[in-house]
Amino acid sequence: MSKTILITGATDGIGLETAKLLVEQGHNVVLHGRSPDKLDAVEKTLRAMNGGGEISRYVADLSRLADVRRMADEIAADFRQLDVLINNAGVLKTAHTRTEDGFDVRFMVNTIAPYLLTQRLLPIIPLDGRVVNLSSAAQAPVSIAALQGKEQLDDMAAYAQSKLAITMWTREFASRYGASGVVFSAVNPGSLLASKMVKEGFGVAGNDLSIGADILVRAALSEEFSNMSGRYYDNDNHRFAPPQADGLNDTKMRAIVEAIEGILDSH
């Protein structure tokens, strides 16, 4: 049975490979990208695959909360139901590390924007729906000051902290909305895959992107994830595993969520 699945950051890397797999399987794929031209090209590629599902696309810059809110409202208006949300978009290195509002781009795109998008789309995600959040093997204890834009971090520190932060709020959402039946999971798709982020960030070609796409499709659709809400899946070791130690600390988890909600309330 075909499902409607939104993938953020679907114009290249793991997001694009995941979209291709889902289209091949006949699912209705909702693409997000920042560049209209890239979205045009991806949409053309996917339509040529003749998977049978519908393809839709939305443009938004996830470093701008106004864009996230607009996109969420447009999707909620256009779709009665969204079966799966894959928060795939991410940033490691960028020429401009600060958003217009003074936040670190890594925290905004990797942590805060997906929180807001998930929150706003939950009303159209059904009881058997899923939210898949892109985590990473790179995880580090989160500085609330850095999350709030009050402390400057280097690229890797900002990235690793942002990835633990999304893993932490995944647990919070599973706890908060668990009774609804929606499954929230955080997934490390695999280290050093051949994405643009890895090539720019580490200067290596990287491993086959299909490694990451395969696990995202499993997280979105397979029985394996159906009773694992709030859990972290480490695809480097092919198993559900504990995240970095702070990721299991409920007090720190609540502090992260309160900080994110404070940012959203004031912006």
XYZ file of N, CA and C in Angstrom:
801
model
N 0.851 -1.189 0.000
C 0.000 0.000 0.000
C 0.891 1.245 0.000
N 0.656 2.154 -0.933
C 1.540 3.318 -1.042
C 1.302 4.293 0.098
N 2.381 4.900 0.553
C 2.319 5.892 1.626
C 2.812 7.232 1.104
N 2.431 8.290 1.812
C 2.881 9.639 1.474
C 4.018 9.999 2.420
N 5.186 10.306 1.852
C 6.411 10.443 2.638
C 7.126 11.736 2.259
N 7.359 12.581 3.254
C 8.096 13.831 3.061
C 9.556 13.619 3.432
N 10.438 14.030 2.530
C 11.885 13.958 2.785
C 12.453 15.364 2.686
N 13.022 15.870 3.775
C 13.696 17.167 3.690
C 15.113 16.949 3.154
N 15.636 17.963 2.479
C 16.965 17.834 1.895
C 17.014 16.732 0.852
N 16.014 16.737 -0.043
C 15.868 15.624 -0.990
C 16.527 15.865 -2.336
N 17.292 16.953 -2.485
C 17.847 17.265 -3.804
C 19.236 16.674 -4.039
N 19.853 16.098 -3.027
C 21.120 15.395 -3.238
C 21.386 14.447 -2.079
N 22.490 13.720 -2.165
C 22.932 12.869 -1.072
C 21.953 11.765 -0.709
N 21.917 11.456 0.595
C 21.076 10.371 1.102
C 19.600 10.671 0.844
N 19.209 11.931 0.947
C 17.811 12.295 0.728
C 17.350 11.933 -0.665
N 18.166 12.247 -1.664
C 17.814 11.939 -3.049
C 17.783 10.434 -3.283
N 18.767 9.708 -2.763
C 18.782 8.257 -2.939
C 17.579 7.603 -2.262
N 17.184 8.140 -1.116
C 16.003 7.623 -0.420
C 14.751 7.881 -1.240
N 14.659 9.085 -1.797
C 13.513 9.417 -2.647
C 13.408 8.458 -3.824
N 14.544 8.139 -4.457
C 14.540 7.218 -5.596
C 14.015 5.841 -5.188
N 14.477 5.332 -4.047
C 14.010 4.022 -3.587
C 12.513 4.029 -3.341
N 12.025 5.085 -2.718
C 10.595 5.155 -2.376
C 9.734 5.301 -3.621
N 10.219 6.076 -4.587
C 9.479 6.221 -5.851
C 9.424 4.873 -6.572
N 10.534 4.153 -6.582
C 10.574 2.830 -7.218
C 9.552 1.882 -6.591
N 9.295 2.071 -5.294
C 8.353 1.211 -4.585
C 6.905 1.692 -4.727
N 6.700 2.798 -5.438
C 5.349 3.268 -5.708
C 4.757 4.194 -4.663
N 5.600 4.718 -3.770
C 5.084 5.626 -2.746
C 4.942 7.048 -3.288
N 4.088 7.831 -2.631
C 3.924 9.248 -2.959
C 5.004 10.016 -2.215
N 5.891 10.651 -2.949
C 7.048 11.301 -2.323
C 6.899 12.814 -2.384
N 7.073 13.426 -1.219
C 7.020 14.885 -1.098
C 8.452 15.364 -0.890
N 8.939 16.122 -1.836
C 10.334 16.568 -1.825
C 10.450 17.950 -1.211
N 11.473 18.133 -0.397
C 11.826 19.484 0.057
C 13.236 19.790 -0.416
N 13.451 21.030 -0.829
C 14.785 21.504 -1.154
C 14.846 23.010 -0.993
N 16.050 23.523 -0.991
C 16.244 24.972 -0.855
C 16.297 25.652 -2.215
N 16.699 24.899 -3.241
C 16.891 25.455 -4.581
C 15.776 25.006 -5.524
N 14.991 25.937 -6.070
C 13.950 25.558 -7.033
C 14.519 24.833 -8.246
N 15.691 25.246 -8.725
C 16.289 24.607 -9.890
C 16.656 23.149 -9.617
N 17.248 22.907 -8.436
C 17.585 21.528 -8.074
C 16.325 20.677 -7.927
N 15.287 21.261 -7.337
C 14.033 20.530 -7.184
C 13.435 20.182 -8.542
N 13.514 21.116 -9.485
C 13.023 20.850 -10.847
C 13.727 19.633 -11.438
N 15.064 19.615 -11.300
C 15.856 18.526 -11.877
C 15.535 17.188 -11.213
N 15.409 17.209 -9.891
C 15.114 15.970 -9.153
C 13.720 15.470 -9.498
N 12.772 16.386 -9.548
C 11.409 15.982 -9.883
C 11.363 15.330 -11.271
N 12.089 15.900 -12.218
C 12.137 15.355 -13.576
C 12.744 13.949 -13.561
N 13.811 13.767 -12.805
C 14.459 12.460 -12.698
C 13.511 11.422 -12.109
N 12.815 11.803 -11.033
C 11.933 10.856 -10.353
C 10.712 10.516 -11.198
N 10.187 11.490 -11.900
C 9.025 11.221 -12.760
C 9.381 10.258 -13.893
N 10.614 10.315 -14.348
C 11.055 9.421 -15.421
C 11.165 7.967 -14.953
N 11.152 7.766 -13.639
C 11.293 6.416 -13.101
C 9.988 5.624 -13.163
N 8.860 6.323 -13.319
C 7.559 5.658 -13.470
C 7.255 4.672 -12.337
N 7.457 5.130 -11.111
C 7.144 4.247 -9.988
C 5.663 4.152 -9.682
N 4.882 5.085 -10.216
C 3.437 5.020 -10.008
C 2.917 5.952 -8.938
N 3.792 6.438 -8.065
C 3.343 7.334 -7.012
C 3.342 8.790 -7.455
N 2.699 9.615 -6.647
C 2.684 11.048 -6.909
C 3.978 11.686 -6.406
N 4.394 12.766 -7.047
C 5.577 13.509 -6.609
C 5.190 14.966 -6.428
N 5.487 15.503 -5.252
C 5.226 16.902 -4.944
C 6.514 17.527 -4.463
N 6.579 18.866 -4.503
C 7.825 19.504 -4.061
C 7.527 20.848 -3.412
N 8.390 21.177 -2.439
C 8.256 22.426 -1.682
C 9.634 23.041 -1.482
N 9.686 24.357 -1.618
C 10.937 25.099 -1.455
C 10.933 25.786 -0.088
N 12.018 25.620 0.648
C 12.160 26.332 1.922
C 13.621 26.334 2.332
N 14.040 27.421 2.946
C 15.367 27.519 3.548
C 15.196 27.198 5.033
N 15.673 26.047 5.464
C 15.438 25.597 6.835
C 16.216 26.394 7.869
N 17.078 27.304 7.426
C 17.751 28.171 8.395
C 16.853 29.353 8.778
N 15.702 29.460 8.119
C 14.744 30.540 8.402
C 13.460 29.941 8.949
N 13.150 30.245 10.190
C 11.974 29.661 10.822
C 10.684 30.053 10.097
N 10.658 31.247 9.526
C 9.463 31.661 8.776
C 9.241 30.745 7.581
N 10.320 30.321 6.926
C 10.215 29.387 5.804
C 9.685 28.033 6.269
N 10.167 27.580 7.407
C 9.725 26.284 7.941
C 8.229 26.325 8.238
N 7.795 27.408 8.885
C 6.365 27.534 9.209
C 5.518 27.597 7.940
N 5.978 28.359 6.963
C 5.223 28.477 5.709
C 5.112 27.128 5.021
N 6.241 26.414 4.916
C 6.214 25.117 4.251
C 5.296 24.145 4.979
N 5.399 24.110 6.300
C 4.541 23.203 7.068
C 3.074 23.515 6.831
N 2.734 24.798 6.809
C 1.340 25.185 6.583
C 0.881 24.799 5.178
N 1.758 24.960 4.192
C 1.409 24.592 2.815
C 1.174 23.084 2.704
N 2.048 22.299 3.319
C 1.907 20.845 3.257
C 0.636 20.400 3.974
N 0.387 20.988 5.137
C -0.815 20.624 5.893
C -2.089 20.991 5.132
N -2.017 22.056 4.340
C -3.179 22.454 3.541
C -3.366 21.548 2.329
N -2.257 21.030 1.800
C -2.309 20.245 0.565
C -2.569 18.759 0.792
N -2.244 18.260 1.997
C -2.361 16.827 2.252
C -3.260 16.559 3.454
N -4.176 15.644 3.254
C -5.028 15.213 4.370
C -4.222 14.368 5.344
N -3.231 13.636 4.811
C -2.451 12.722 5.635
C -1.013 12.653 5.144
N -0.079 12.666 6.085
C 1.339 12.460 5.805
C 1.772 11.265 6.638
N 2.100 10.164 5.959
C 2.384 8.924 6.681
C 3.752 8.916 7.347
N 4.732 9.517 6.667
C 6.107 9.508 7.199
C 6.769 10.858 6.928
N 7.441 11.368 7.942
C 8.291 12.554 7.803
C 9.729 12.116 8.052
N 10.593 12.316 7.055
C 12.020 12.018 7.210
C 12.769 13.344 7.269
N 13.223 13.704 8.469
C 13.992 14.941 8.667
C 15.446 14.659 8.327
N 15.752 14.742 7.023
C 17.061 14.359 6.519
C 18.017 15.539 6.343
N 17.502 16.725 6.039
C 18.359 17.873 5.715
C 19.359 18.141 6.833
N 20.599 18.436 6.446
C 21.617 18.718 7.447
C 22.753 19.556 6.889
N 23.465 20.207 7.816
C 24.591 21.078 7.450
C 25.767 20.765 8.374
N 26.965 20.686 7.785
C 28.198 20.569 8.566
C 29.050 21.812 8.363
N 29.566 21.986 7.146
C 30.368 23.175 6.839
C 29.558 24.123 5.971
N 29.709 25.413 6.219
C 29.025 26.420 5.416
C 29.810 27.722 5.486
N 29.727 28.499 4.436
C 30.446 29.780 4.415
C 29.879 30.742 5.439
N 28.585 30.622 5.692
C 27.922 31.518 6.652
C 27.366 30.672 7.789
N 28.026 30.721 8.930
C 27.648 29.839 10.040
C 26.561 30.418 10.922
N 26.163 31.670 10.674
C 25.123 32.320 11.480
C 23.895 32.597 10.636
N 22.725 32.354 11.214
C 21.480 32.689 10.524
C 21.206 34.183 10.660
N 20.177 34.645 9.973
C 19.795 36.059 10.062
C 19.444 36.462 11.490
N 18.975 35.484 12.274
C 18.587 35.761 13.661
C 19.721 35.530 14.655
N 20.909 35.178 14.149
C 22.066 35.041 15.028
C 22.291 33.658 15.600
N 21.584 32.649 15.079
C 21.781 31.281 15.557
C 22.812 30.554 14.698
N 23.415 29.520 15.271
C 24.324 28.686 14.495
C 23.503 27.908 13.470
N 23.922 27.940 12.219
C 23.173 27.282 11.142
C 23.024 25.789 11.405
N 24.053 25.148 11.987
C 23.976 23.716 12.240
C 22.867 23.381 13.226
N 22.772 24.151 14.298
C 21.689 23.913 15.247
C 20.329 24.222 14.618
N 20.266 25.280 13.823
C 18.982 25.658 13.236
C 18.496 24.596 12.254
N 19.349 24.201 11.311
C 18.927 23.259 10.268
C 18.837 21.829 10.785
N 19.783 21.436 11.618
C 19.886 20.038 12.048
C 19.002 19.700 13.239
N 18.616 20.699 14.035
C 17.910 20.426 15.291
C 16.585 21.171 15.400
N 16.640 22.503 15.251
C 15.474 23.340 15.571
C 14.422 23.292 14.466
N 14.848 23.436 13.208
C 13.885 23.396 12.094
C 13.127 22.069 12.042
N 13.806 20.910 12.173
C 13.045 19.663 12.168
C 12.086 19.527 13.353
N 12.454 20.085 14.493
C 11.549 20.093 15.655
C 10.269 20.850 15.302
N 10.443 22.053 14.752
C 9.294 22.880 14.387
C 8.461 22.218 13.294
N 9.115 21.682 12.285
C 8.394 21.043 11.187
C 7.589 19.851 11.697
N 8.204 19.035 12.529
C 7.515 17.877 13.099
C 6.319 18.319 13.925
N 6.524 19.293 14.764
C 5.462 19.806 15.633
C 4.256 20.272 14.813
N 4.517 20.983 13.731
C 3.431 21.554 12.936
C 2.745 20.537 12.027
N 3.463 19.450 11.697
C 2.868 18.442 10.816
C 2.229 17.276 11.577
N 2.459 17.196 12.866
C 1.897 16.081 13.641
C 0.382 15.915 13.475
N -0.384 17.015 13.363
C -1.834 16.829 13.208
C -2.245 16.039 11.970
N -1.389 15.958 10.944
C -1.767 15.176 9.760
C -0.996 13.858 9.662
N -0.191 13.540 10.679
C 0.495 12.250 10.719
C -0.414 11.261 11.443
N -0.784 10.136 10.802
C -1.761 9.215 11.394
C -1.184 8.413 12.552
N -2.051 7.641 13.212
C -1.639 6.898 14.400
C -0.548 5.878 14.102
N -0.517 5.387 12.870
C 0.540 4.437 12.520
C 1.654 5.103 11.717
N 1.751 6.436 11.812
C 2.762 7.187 11.080
C 4.120 7.148 11.765
N 5.106 7.719 11.087
C 6.460 7.695 11.631
C 7.178 9.012 11.356
N 8.077 9.356 12.277
C 9.001 10.474 12.092
C 10.408 9.906 12.232
N 11.209 10.082 11.192
C 12.585 9.567 11.181
C 13.529 10.766 11.192
N 14.329 10.870 12.236
C 15.255 11.992 12.382
C 16.685 11.543 12.103
N 17.394 12.319 11.283
C 18.773 11.988 10.948
C 19.698 12.393 12.079
N 20.270 11.395 12.712
C 21.284 11.607 13.732
C 22.640 11.343 13.085
N 23.615 10.974 13.887
C 24.973 10.744 13.382
C 25.759 9.991 14.442
N 26.819 9.322 14.007
C 27.752 8.744 14.978
C 28.500 9.844 15.718
N 28.575 11.017 15.089
C 29.207 12.179 15.730
C 28.185 12.819 16.665
N 28.359 12.608 17.958
C 27.476 13.175 18.970
C 28.324 13.721 20.110
N 27.945 14.890 20.607
C 28.708 15.502 21.700
C 27.750 16.209 22.648
N 28.101 16.279 23.948
C 27.243 16.966 24.916
C 26.890 18.371 24.439
N 25.621 18.739 24.620
C 25.089 19.963 24.020
C 25.251 21.154 24.954
N 25.831 22.217 24.428
C 25.881 23.495 25.137
C 24.587 24.246 24.852
N 23.806 24.503 25.899
C 22.551 25.256 25.718
C 22.861 26.644 25.164
N 23.961 27.232 25.626
C 24.334 28.570 25.144
C 24.594 28.541 23.638
N 25.251 27.482 23.146
C 25.504 27.375 21.712
C 24.207 27.157 20.946
N 23.333 26.329 21.495
C 22.023 26.096 20.883
C 21.247 27.403 20.761
N 21.381 28.256 21.752
C 20.663 29.539 21.770
C 21.369 30.639 20.980
N 22.527 30.313 20.399
C 23.266 31.297 19.613
C 24.145 32.214 20.426
N 24.387 31.856 21.697
C 25.165 32.723 22.583
C 26.631 32.299 22.687
N 26.973 31.201 22.023
C 28.346 30.691 22.072
C 28.715 30.196 20.682
N 29.914 30.552 20.232
C 30.382 30.152 18.902
C 31.160 28.842 19.006
N 30.853 27.880 18.126
C 31.549 26.604 18.096
C 32.216 26.400 16.739
N 33.215 25.525 16.702
C 33.768 25.181 15.391
C 32.804 24.237 14.680
N 33.099 23.966 13.397
C 32.154 23.211 12.571
C 31.782 21.859 13.169
N 32.779 21.077 13.535
C 32.517 19.712 13.984
C 31.799 19.693 15.323
N 32.169 20.607 16.218
C 31.504 20.658 17.521
C 30.028 21.029 17.355
N 29.765 22.019 16.501
C 28.376 22.437 16.276
C 27.574 21.291 15.667
N 28.180 20.598 14.717
C 27.492 19.484 14.055
C 27.200 18.360 15.056
N 28.219 17.946 15.793
C 28.054 16.827 16.723
C 27.049 17.150 17.825
N 27.073 18.386 18.304
C 26.100 18.775 19.330
C 24.685 18.838 18.755
N 24.572 19.351 17.531
C 23.241 19.437 16.917
C 22.650 18.053 16.688
N 23.499 17.069 16.402
C 23.018 15.715 16.152
C 22.629 14.998 17.440
N 23.346 15.276 18.538
C 22.876 14.718 19.812
C 21.573 15.396 20.222
N 21.455 16.691 19.946
C 20.240 17.423 20.333
C 19.010 16.873 19.616
N 19.123 16.546 18.324
C 17.950 15.991 17.623
C 17.643 14.585 18.138
N 18.675 13.851 18.511
C 18.471 12.526 19.087
C 17.737 12.639 20.419
N 18.067 13.671 21.181
C 17.432 13.875 22.484
C 15.972 14.284 22.336
N 15.687 15.201 21.401
C 14.269 15.573 21.302
C 13.435 14.483 20.651
N 14.081 13.577 19.924
C 13.357 12.405 19.412
C 12.793 11.603 20.582
N 13.602 11.405 21.617
C 13.146 10.684 22.816
C 12.019 11.435 23.495
N 12.139 12.753 23.562
C 11.103 13.562 24.209
C 9.774 13.448 23.457
N 9.828 13.511 22.123
C 8.591 13.400 21.347
C 7.982 12.006 21.497
N 8.819 10.970 21.547
C 8.311 9.615 21.751
C 7.595 9.508 23.091
N 8.157 10.161 24.112
C 7.541 10.150 25.428
C 6.256 10.973 25.445
N 6.306 12.130 24.806
C 5.181 13.060 24.828
C 3.993 12.557 24.025
N 4.295 12.001 22.847
C 3.216 11.609 21.925
C 3.126 10.099 21.730
N 3.812 9.343 22.574
C 3.877 7.902 22.397
C 2.526 7.222 22.361
N 1.598 7.712 23.160
C 0.278 7.086 23.217
C -0.466 7.209 21.892
N -0.049 8.154 21.045
C -0.724 8.357 19.763
C -0.428 7.229 18.792
N 0.670 6.511 19.032
C 1.054 5.438 18.130
C 2.108 5.832 17.112
N 2.335 7.135 16.944
C 3.367 7.584 16.004
C 4.736 7.139 16.522
N 5.550 6.597 15.631
C 6.893 6.131 15.994
C 7.912 7.209 15.645
N 8.697 7.607 16.623
C 9.776 8.583 16.431
C 11.106 7.862 16.583
N 11.946 7.939 15.568
C 13.251 7.278 15.675
C 14.361 8.208 15.207
N 15.532 8.034 15.804
C 16.733 8.774 15.403
C 17.693 7.763 14.794
N 18.219 8.092 13.621
C 19.015 7.118 12.866
C 20.346 7.720 12.431
N 21.437 7.032 12.800
C 22.722 7.315 12.172
C 22.741 6.502 10.884
N 22.678 7.149 9.708
C 22.543 6.388 8.466
C 23.812 5.662 8.051
N 24.916 5.987 8.707
C 26.208 5.396 8.361
C 27.249 6.494 8.280
N 28.415 6.211 8.771
C 29.467 7.231 8.802
C 30.148 7.381 7.451
N 30.484 8.630 7.122
C 31.277 8.959 5.936
C 30.696 8.377 4.651
N 29.392 8.571 4.462
C 28.783 8.194 3.198
C 29.076 9.277 2.164
N 28.915 8.944 0.900
C 29.391 9.818 -0.182
C 28.446 10.976 -0.490
N 28.142 11.754 0.532
C 27.299 12.931 0.360
C 28.167 14.164 0.125
N 27.534 15.216 -0.352
C 28.251 16.479 -0.528
C 28.809 16.960 0.811
N 28.045 16.755 1.890
C 28.488 17.179 3.212
C 29.794 16.500 3.605
N 29.878 15.197 3.370
C 31.083 14.444 3.731
C 32.258 14.861 2.856
N 32.018 15.027 1.552
C 33.104 15.420 0.650
C 33.672 16.786 1.028
N 32.763 17.736 1.341
C 33.215 19.081 1.711
C 33.804 19.111 3.109
N 33.221 18.334 4.013
C 33.644 18.389 5.410
C 34.903 17.619 5.724
N 35.104 16.490 5.006
C 36.212 15.604 5.353
C 37.175 15.363 4.196
N 36.815 15.813 2.989
C 37.703 15.663 1.851
C 37.909 14.236 1.401
N 36.886 13.382 1.649
C 36.967 11.990 1.206
C 35.784 11.683 0.296
N 35.951 10.662 -0.552
C 34.878 10.312 -1.480
C 33.671 9.736 -0.749
N 33.925 8.944 0.278
C 32.836 8.397 1.081
C 32.310 7.076 0.556
N 31.522 6.426 1.408
C 30.961 5.110 1.092
C 29.637 5.245 0.339
N 29.158 4.139 -0.174
C 27.967 4.095 -1.016
C 26.749 4.714 -0.305
N 26.127 5.704 -0.938
C 24.958 6.368 -0.355
C 23.793 5.412 -0.124
N 23.764 4.310 -0.870
C 22.645 3.378 -0.707
C 22.601 2.777 0.699
N 23.740 2.771 1.392
C 23.782 2.281 2.782
C 22.837 3.128 3.642
N 22.919 4.449 3.463
C 22.060 5.347 4.224
C 20.624 5.322 3.755
N 20.426 5.272 2.431
C 19.058 5.259 1.897
C 18.312 4.009 2.348
N 18.992 2.874 2.333
C 18.338 1.614 2.726
C 17.835 1.666 4.165
N 18.647 2.192 5.074
C 18.208 2.211 6.475
C 17.099 3.236 6.690
N 17.105 4.329 5.939
C 16.012 5.298 6.090
C 14.694 4.720 5.600
N 14.738 3.961 4.523
C 13.521 3.297 4.046
C 13.039 2.273 5.072
N 13.964 1.538 5.659
C 13.573 0.583 6.717
C 12.970 1.303 7.911
N 13.588 2.398 8.332
C 13.057 3.154 9.469
C 11.665 3.706 9.169
N 11.446 4.062 7.908
C 10.167 4.644 7.507
C 9.061 3.612 7.394
N 9.406 2.382 7.014
C 8.370 1.443 6.594
C 8.387 0.070 7.262
N 9.534 -0.375 7.777
C 9.632 -1.782 8.185
C 9.084 -2.042 9.589
N 8.723 -3.310 9.803
C 8.252 -3.757 11.121
C 9.338 -3.612 12.177
N 10.582 -3.717 11.747
C 11.736 -3.640 12.640
C 11.696 -2.410 13.542
N 11.133 -1.297 13.031
C 11.106 -0.042 13.780
C 9.756 0.227 14.443
N 8.801 -0.648 14.257
C 7.425 -0.328 14.648
C 7.224 -0.197 16.153
N 8.047 -0.869 16.944
C 7.910 -0.785 18.404
C 9.139 -0.159 19.054
N 9.844 0.670 18.296
C 11.108 1.212 18.775
C 11.061 2.741 18.907
N 9.913 3.290 19.221
C 9.804 4.736 19.315
C 10.731 5.287 20.401
N 11.439 6.348 20.039
C 12.359 6.980 20.967
C 13.761 6.410 20.939
N 13.960 5.351 20.158
C 15.259 4.683 20.148
C 16.177 5.264 19.069
N 17.463 5.048 19.282
C 18.503 5.468 18.344
C 19.036 4.245 17.629
N 19.069 4.304 16.292
C 19.611 3.192 15.501
C 20.956 3.590 14.926
N 21.965 2.774 15.212
C 23.325 3.031 14.740
C 23.613 2.101 13.562
N 23.569 2.652 12.349
C 23.742 1.819 11.165
C 25.195 1.411 10.937
N 26.138 2.026 11.644
C 27.524 1.563 11.568
C 27.648 0.170 12.184
N 26.827 -0.055 13.231
C 26.865 -1.349 13.927
C 25.612 -2.186 13.682
N 24.726 -1.665 12.831
C 23.530 -2.400 12.409
C 22.647 -2.824 13.578
N 22.438 -1.910 14.506
C 21.600 -2.260 15.659
C 21.099 -1.007 16.368
N 20.028 -1.178 17.140
C 19.624 -0.131 18.063
C 20.655 -0.081 19.186
N 21.050 1.120 19.557
C 22.141 1.268 20.519
C 21.895 2.512 21.357
N 22.564 2.619 22.503
C 22.447 3.870 23.257
C 23.172 4.995 22.542
N 22.627 6.198 22.568
C 23.360 7.346 22.036
C 24.454 7.754 23.022
N 25.132 8.850 22.741
C 26.081 9.420 23.705
C 25.358 9.565 25.059
N 26.082 9.413 26.141
C 25.459 9.267 27.465
C 24.430 10.346 27.798
N 24.696 11.601 27.428
C 23.738 12.669 27.728
C 22.394 12.439 27.051
N 22.403 11.658 25.965
C 21.175 11.405 25.227
C 20.152 10.617 26.015
N 20.569 9.986 27.102
C 19.657 9.212 27.944
C 19.373 9.908 29.272
N 19.841 11.140 29.397
C 19.645 11.907 30.630
C 18.367 12.738 30.498
N 17.332 12.378 31.245
C 16.031 13.038 31.102
C 16.080 14.513 31.477
N 16.882 14.860 32.469
C 16.991 16.265 32.870
C 17.602 17.094 31.747
N 18.662 16.591 31.164
C 19.298 17.306 30.053
C 18.394 17.326 28.821
N 17.660 16.242 28.605
C 16.725 16.192 27.485
C 15.670 17.295 27.625
N 15.121 17.429 28.822
C 14.104 18.467 29.041
C 14.695 19.863 28.869
N 15.949 20.043 29.283
C 16.594 21.350 29.126
C 16.760 21.708 27.648
N 17.111 20.716 26.824
C 17.240 20.933 25.379
C 15.889 21.340 24.794
N 14.855 20.598 25.153
C 13.518 20.870 24.619
C 13.021 22.244 25.059
N 13.255 22.583 26.308
C 12.842 23.908 26.800
C 13.571 25.015 26.047
N 14.849 24.812 25.766
C 15.616 25.813 25.019
C 15.073 25.962 23.603
N 14.783 24.846 22.945
C 14.227 24.916 21.586
C 12.881 25.613 21.595
N 12.040 25.257 22.539
C 10.714 25.875 22.584
C 10.803 27.362 22.919
N 11.783 27.713 23.726
C 12.000 29.142 24.013
C 12.386 29.911 22.763
N 13.237 29.312 21.943
C 13.633 29.947 20.670
C 12.420 30.095 19.754
N 11.617 29.042 19.656
C 10.454 29.094 18.766
C 9.408 30.088 19.255
N 9.272 30.197 20.565
C 8.310 31.170 21.110
C 8.711 32.608 20.836
N 10.024 32.843 20.781
C 10.510 34.228 20.629
C 10.859 34.583 19.186
N 10.782 33.619 18.289
C 11.113 33.875 16.885
C 10.009 33.295 16.001
